[in-house]
Amino acid sequence: EQRQDELYRFAQAKGDNVQCGMTSRVMLQARKLALLWACSAWDCEAGTRPVVTTDAAQWALTVVAHLMKRTMAMFARNSRTSLDFERRADKLLAYITKSGGTVAHRPLANFMKLPKREFGALIETLTDRGTMEVGVANAGKVGRVGKTYSIPKPE
């Protein structure tokens, strides 16, 4: 428990509210688990109260630390995925801007080098956000009709 208190004070000194919250939650969960251990070993017939032993506290801290590491690993994996997506979005928008504000489908797809599904998801998300627009090239003209991507002009 002293170690957790030190971690909490360190996070508080840094102004890291997320770490403070996580440390508080770890301690609360560990106390609950240690109390469950104590209650499971308690003999209510003897007329005593449950006692949290050192073994119960160590076990509870070990379980909660393991669960917290798994949670943090999942969080890191998911946040990394979001960061990758945003990095790709920035790369795509920079290419469109560098190309004069509008670019055809094939050059953009070749530049991004993404699988079709990922490219489509990126385009759909940016379109839904209003960050870019999808248009049609050669509409009403002879020849092949294709998609264009552009950054909308500010109103």
PDB file of C-alpha atoms in Angstrom:
ATOM      1  CA  GLU A   1       0.000   0.000   0.000  1.00  0.00           C
ATOM      2  CA  GLN A   2       2.909   2.363   0.679  1.00  0.00           C
ATOM      3  CA  ARG A   3       4.138   1.847  -2.874  1.00  0.00           C
ATOM      4  CA  GLN A   4       0.706   2.766  -4.256  1.00  0.00           C
ATOM      5  CA  ASP A   5       0.585   5.859  -2.039  1.00  0.00           C
ATOM      6  CA  GLU A   6       3.988   6.907  -3.377  1.00  0.00           C
ATOM      7  CA  LEU A   7       2.801   6.390  -6.963  1.00  0.00           C
ATOM      8  CA  TYR A   8      -0.302   8.449  -6.230  1.00  0.00           C
ATOM      9  CA  ARG A   9       1.690  11.321  -4.704  1.00  0.00           C
ATOM     10  CA  PHE A  10       4.147  11.222  -7.628  1.00  0.00           C
ATOM     11  CA  ALA A  11       1.296  11.389 -10.160  1.00  0.00           C
ATOM     12  CA  GLN A  12      -0.353  14.164  -8.168  1.00  0.00           C
ATOM     13  CA  ALA A  13       2.884  16.169  -8.164  1.00  0.00           C
ATOM     14  CA  LYS A  14       3.103  15.787 -11.964  1.00  0.00           C
ATOM     15  CA  GLY A  15      -0.530  16.860 -12.311  1.00  0.00           C
ATOM     16  CA  ASP A  16      -1.353  13.548 -14.004  1.00  0.00           C
ATOM     17  CA  ASN A  17      -5.048  13.101 -13.214  1.00  0.00           C
ATOM     18  CA  VAL A  18      -5.292   9.883 -15.225  1.00  0.00           C
ATOM     19  CA  GLN A  19      -2.509   8.228 -13.227  1.00  0.00           C
ATOM     20  CA  CYS A  20      -4.064   9.485  -9.972  1.00  0.00           C
ATOM     21  CA  GLY A  21      -7.389   7.959 -10.934  1.00  0.00           C
ATOM     22  CA  MET A  22      -5.835   4.670 -12.003  1.00  0.00           C
ATOM     23  CA  THR A  23      -3.815   4.402  -8.779  1.00  0.00           C
ATOM     24  CA  SER A  24      -6.889   5.126  -6.660  1.00  0.00           C
ATOM     25  CA  ARG A  25      -8.870   2.516  -8.550  1.00  0.00           C
ATOM     26  CA  VAL A  26      -6.121  -0.086  -8.141  1.00  0.00           C
ATOM     27  CA  MET A  27      -6.043   0.475  -4.390  1.00  0.00           C
ATOM     28  CA  LEU A  28      -9.824   0.312  -4.081  1.00  0.00           C
ATOM     29  CA  GLN A  29     -10.022  -2.917  -6.082  1.00  0.00           C
ATOM     30  CA  ALA A  30      -7.156  -4.455  -4.090  1.00  0.00           C
ATOM     31  CA  ARG A  31      -8.895  -3.619  -0.807  1.00  0.00           C
ATOM     32  CA  LYS A  32     -12.118  -5.214  -2.033  1.00  0.00           C
ATOM     33  CA  LEU A  33     -10.338  -8.387  -3.119  1.00  0.00           C
ATOM     34  CA  ALA A  34      -8.378  -8.624   0.134  1.00  0.00           C
ATOM     35  CA  LEU A  35     -11.618  -8.248   2.072  1.00  0.00           C
ATOM     36  CA  LEU A  36     -13.216 -11.007  -0.012  1.00  0.00           C
ATOM     37  CA  TRP A  37     -10.274 -13.264   0.833  1.00  0.00           C
ATOM     38  CA  ALA A  38     -10.638 -12.412   4.520  1.00  0.00           C
ATOM     39  CA  CYS A  39     -14.387 -13.077   4.460  1.00  0.00           C
ATOM     40  CA  SER A  40     -13.906 -16.406   2.711  1.00  0.00           C
ATOM     41  CA  ALA A  41     -11.474 -17.516   5.435  1.00  0.00           C
ATOM     42  CA  TRP A  42     -13.591 -16.106   8.260  1.00  0.00           C
ATOM     43  CA  ASP A  43     -15.278 -18.377  10.778  1.00  0.00           C
ATOM     44  CA  CYS A  44     -18.513 -16.590  11.663  1.00  0.00           C
ATOM     45  CA  GLU A  45     -19.300 -19.203  14.335  1.00  0.00           C
ATOM     46  CA  ALA A  46     -16.291 -18.106  16.384  1.00  0.00           C
ATOM     47  CA  GLY A  47     -17.799 -14.653  16.922  1.00  0.00           C
ATOM     48  CA  THR A  48     -14.808 -12.847  15.456  1.00  0.00           C
ATOM     49  CA  ARG A  49     -14.496 -10.366  12.633  1.00  0.00           C
ATOM     50  CA  PRO A  50     -12.763 -10.981   9.300  1.00  0.00           C
ATOM     51  CA  VAL A  51      -9.106  -9.957   9.295  1.00  0.00           C
ATOM     52  CA  VAL A  52      -7.170  -8.980   6.177  1.00  0.00           C
ATOM     53  CA  THR A  53      -3.839 -10.766   6.429  1.00  0.00           C
ATOM     54  CA  THR A  54      -0.599  -9.901   4.674  1.00  0.00           C
ATOM     55  CA  ASP A  55      -1.108 -12.880   2.356  1.00  0.00           C
ATOM     56  CA  ALA A  56      -4.568 -11.620   1.390  1.00  0.00           C
ATOM     57  CA  ALA A  57      -3.237  -8.123   0.697  1.00  0.00           C
ATOM     58  CA  GLN A  58      -0.322  -9.444  -1.384  1.00  0.00           C
ATOM     59  CA  TRP A  59      -2.605 -11.711  -3.387  1.00  0.00           C
ATOM     60  CA  ALA A  60      -5.075  -8.876  -4.017  1.00  0.00           C
ATOM     61  CA  LEU A  61      -2.342  -6.486  -5.159  1.00  0.00           C
ATOM     62  CA  THR A  62      -0.899  -9.143  -7.475  1.00  0.00           C
ATOM     63  CA  VAL A  63      -4.286  -9.838  -9.082  1.00  0.00           C
ATOM     64  CA  VAL A  64      -5.146  -6.157  -9.501  1.00  0.00           C
ATOM     65  CA  ALA A  65      -1.672  -5.297 -10.842  1.00  0.00           C
ATOM     66  CA  HIS A  66      -2.018  -8.063 -13.438  1.00  0.00           C
ATOM     67  CA  LEU A  67      -5.471  -6.840 -14.484  1.00  0.00           C
ATOM     68  CA  MET A  68      -4.250  -3.244 -14.661  1.00  0.00           C
ATOM     69  CA  LYS A  69      -1.304  -4.233 -16.889  1.00  0.00           C
ATOM     70  CA  ARG A  70      -3.699  -6.024 -19.247  1.00  0.00           C
ATOM     71  CA  THR A  71      -6.012  -2.999 -19.301  1.00  0.00           C
ATOM     72  CA  MET A  72      -3.134  -0.632 -20.029  1.00  0.00           C
ATOM     73  CA  ALA A  73      -1.837  -2.922 -22.792  1.00  0.00           C
ATOM     74  CA  MET A  74      -5.268  -2.977 -24.449  1.00  0.00           C
ATOM     75  CA  PHE A  75      -5.516   0.796 -24.100  1.00  0.00           C
ATOM     76  CA  ALA A  76      -2.081   1.278 -25.644  1.00  0.00           C
ATOM     77  CA  ARG A  77      -2.955  -1.036 -28.535  1.00  0.00           C
ATOM     78  CA  ASN A  78      -6.230   0.797 -29.229  1.00  0.00           C
ATOM     79  CA  SER A  79      -4.731   4.265 -28.906  1.00  0.00           C
ATOM     80  CA  ARG A  80      -1.898   3.258 -31.231  1.00  0.00           C
ATOM     81  CA  THR A  81      -4.507   2.189 -33.795  1.00  0.00           C
ATOM     82  CA  SER A  82      -6.208   5.588 -33.500  1.00  0.00           C
ATOM     83  CA  LEU A  83      -2.889   7.374 -33.877  1.00  0.00           C
ATOM     84  CA  ASP A  84      -2.063   5.326 -36.987  1.00  0.00           C
ATOM     85  CA  PHE A  85      -5.436   6.236 -38.477  1.00  0.00           C
ATOM     86  CA  GLU A  86      -4.950   9.957 -37.774  1.00  0.00           C
ATOM     87  CA  ARG A  87      -1.416   9.829 -39.199  1.00  0.00           C
ATOM     88  CA  ARG A  88      -2.779   8.280 -42.413  1.00  0.00           C
ATOM     89  CA  ALA A  89      -5.550  10.872 -42.562  1.00  0.00           C
ATOM     90  CA  ASP A  90      -3.003  13.689 -42.220  1.00  0.00           C
ATOM     91  CA  LYS A  91      -0.846  12.117 -44.940  1.00  0.00           C
ATOM     92  CA  LEU A  92      -3.836  11.847 -47.304  1.00  0.00           C
ATOM     93  CA  LEU A  93      -4.995  15.422 -46.696  1.00  0.00           C
ATOM     94  CA  ALA A  94      -1.459  16.764 -47.145  1.00  0.00           C
ATOM     95  CA  TYR A  95      -1.215  14.994 -50.508  1.00  0.00           C
ATOM     96  CA  ILE A  96      -4.526  16.458 -51.675  1.00  0.00           C
ATOM     97  CA  THR A  97      -3.454  19.926 -50.551  1.00  0.00           C
ATOM     98  CA  LYS A  98      -0.068  19.576 -52.267  1.00  0.00           C
ATOM     99  CA  SER A  99      -1.865  18.473 -55.447  1.00  0.00           C
ATOM    100  CA  GLY A 100      -3.810  21.721 -55.620  1.00  0.00           C
ATOM    101  CA  GLY A 101      -6.828  20.761 -53.515  1.00  0.00           C
ATOM    102  CA  THR A 102      -8.237  18.033 -55.791  1.00  0.00           C
ATOM    103  CA  VAL A 103      -6.809  14.681 -56.827  1.00  0.00           C
ATOM    104  CA  ALA A 104      -8.070  11.695 -58.828  1.00  0.00           C
ATOM    105  CA  HIS A 105      -8.652   8.305 -57.234  1.00  0.00           C
ATOM    106  CA  ARG A 106      -5.806   6.330 -58.800  1.00  0.00           C
ATOM    107  CA  PRO A 107      -2.930   8.699 -57.914  1.00  0.00           C
ATOM    108  CA  LEU A 108      -4.217   9.026 -54.356  1.00  0.00           C
ATOM    109  CA  ALA A 109      -4.671   5.262 -53.933  1.00  0.00           C
ATOM    110  CA  ASN A 110      -1.176   4.645 -55.326  1.00  0.00           C
ATOM    111  CA  PHE A 111       0.297   7.263 -53.010  1.00  0.00           C
ATOM    112  CA  MET A 112      -1.396   5.883 -49.880  1.00  0.00           C
ATOM    113  CA  LYS A 113      -0.498   2.214 -50.609  1.00  0.00           C
ATOM    114  CA  LEU A 114      -3.314   0.898 -48.402  1.00  0.00           C
ATOM    115  CA  PRO A 115      -5.497  -2.151 -48.868  1.00  0.00           C
ATOM    116  CA  LYS A 116      -8.798  -1.299 -50.568  1.00  0.00           C
ATOM    117  CA  ARG A 117     -10.857  -1.769 -47.400  1.00  0.00           C
ATOM    118  CA  GLU A 118      -8.604   0.486 -45.281  1.00  0.00           C
ATOM    119  CA  PHE A 119      -8.459   3.128 -48.020  1.00  0.00           C
ATOM    120  CA  GLY A 120     -12.260   3.082 -48.303  1.00  0.00           C
ATOM    121  CA  ALA A 121     -12.672   3.374 -44.532  1.00  0.00           C
ATOM    122  CA  LEU A 122     -10.286   6.332 -44.453  1.00  0.00           C
ATOM    123  CA  ILE A 123     -12.132   8.107 -47.280  1.00  0.00           C
ATOM    124  CA  GLU A 124     -15.528   7.393 -45.706  1.00  0.00           C
ATOM    125  CA  THR A 125     -14.447   8.699 -42.292  1.00  0.00           C
ATOM    126  CA  LEU A 126     -12.925  11.895 -43.689  1.00  0.00           C
ATOM    127  CA  THR A 127     -16.030  12.464 -45.816  1.00  0.00           C
ATOM    128  CA  ASP A 128     -18.312  11.921 -42.814  1.00  0.00           C
ATOM    129  CA  ARG A 129     -16.241  14.395 -40.798  1.00  0.00           C
ATOM    130  CA  GLY A 130     -16.596  16.949 -43.593  1.00  0.00           C
ATOM    131  CA  THR A 131     -12.825  17.129 -43.945  1.00  0.00           C
ATOM    132  CA  MET A 132     -12.903  16.117 -47.601  1.00  0.00           C
ATOM    133  CA  GLU A 133     -15.391  15.663 -50.423  1.00  0.00           C
ATOM    134  CA  VAL A 134     -15.759  12.956 -53.047  1.00  0.00           C
ATOM    135  CA  GLY A 135     -16.611  14.097 -56.551  1.00  0.00           C
ATOM    136  CA  VAL A 136     -16.858  12.766 -60.080  1.00  0.00           C
ATOM    137  CA  ALA A 137     -14.334  13.406 -62.871  1.00  0.00           C
ATOM    138  CA  ASN A 138     -15.372  13.591 -66.533  1.00  0.00           C
ATOM    139  CA  ALA A 139     -19.068  13.827 -65.665  1.00  0.00           C
ATOM    140  CA  GLY A 140     -21.045  14.345 -68.896  1.00  0.00           C
ATOM    141  CA  LYS A 141     -17.962  14.010 -71.068  1.00  0.00           C
ATOM    142  CA  VAL A 142     -16.737  11.243 -73.296  1.00  0.00           C
ATOM    143  CA  GLY A 143     -14.393   8.815 -71.602  1.00  0.00           C
ATOM    144  CA  ARG A 144     -14.107   7.082 -68.338  1.00  0.00           C
ATOM    145  CA  VAL A 145     -15.839   8.535 -65.266  1.00  0.00           C
ATOM    146  CA  GLY A 146     -13.812   8.397 -62.059  1.00  0.00           C
ATOM    147  CA  LYS A 147     -13.751   9.659 -58.507  1.00  0.00           C
ATOM    148  CA  THR A 148     -11.975  12.748 -57.324  1.00  0.00           C
ATOM    149  CA  TYR A 149     -11.169  13.779 -53.800  1.00  0.00           C
ATOM    150  CA  SER A 150     -10.962  17.379 -52.704  1.00  0.00           C
ATOM    151  CA  ILE A 151     -10.704  19.503 -49.607  1.00  0.00           C
ATOM    152  CA  PRO A 152     -13.792  21.706 -49.267  1.00  0.00           C
ATOM    153  CA  LYS A 153     -13.230  25.434 -49.498  1.00  0.00           C
ATOM    154  CA  PRO A 154     -14.066  27.368 -46.307  1.00  0.00           C
ATOM    155  CA  GLU A 155     -17.414  29.134 -46.521  1.00  0.00           C
TER     156      GLU A 155
END
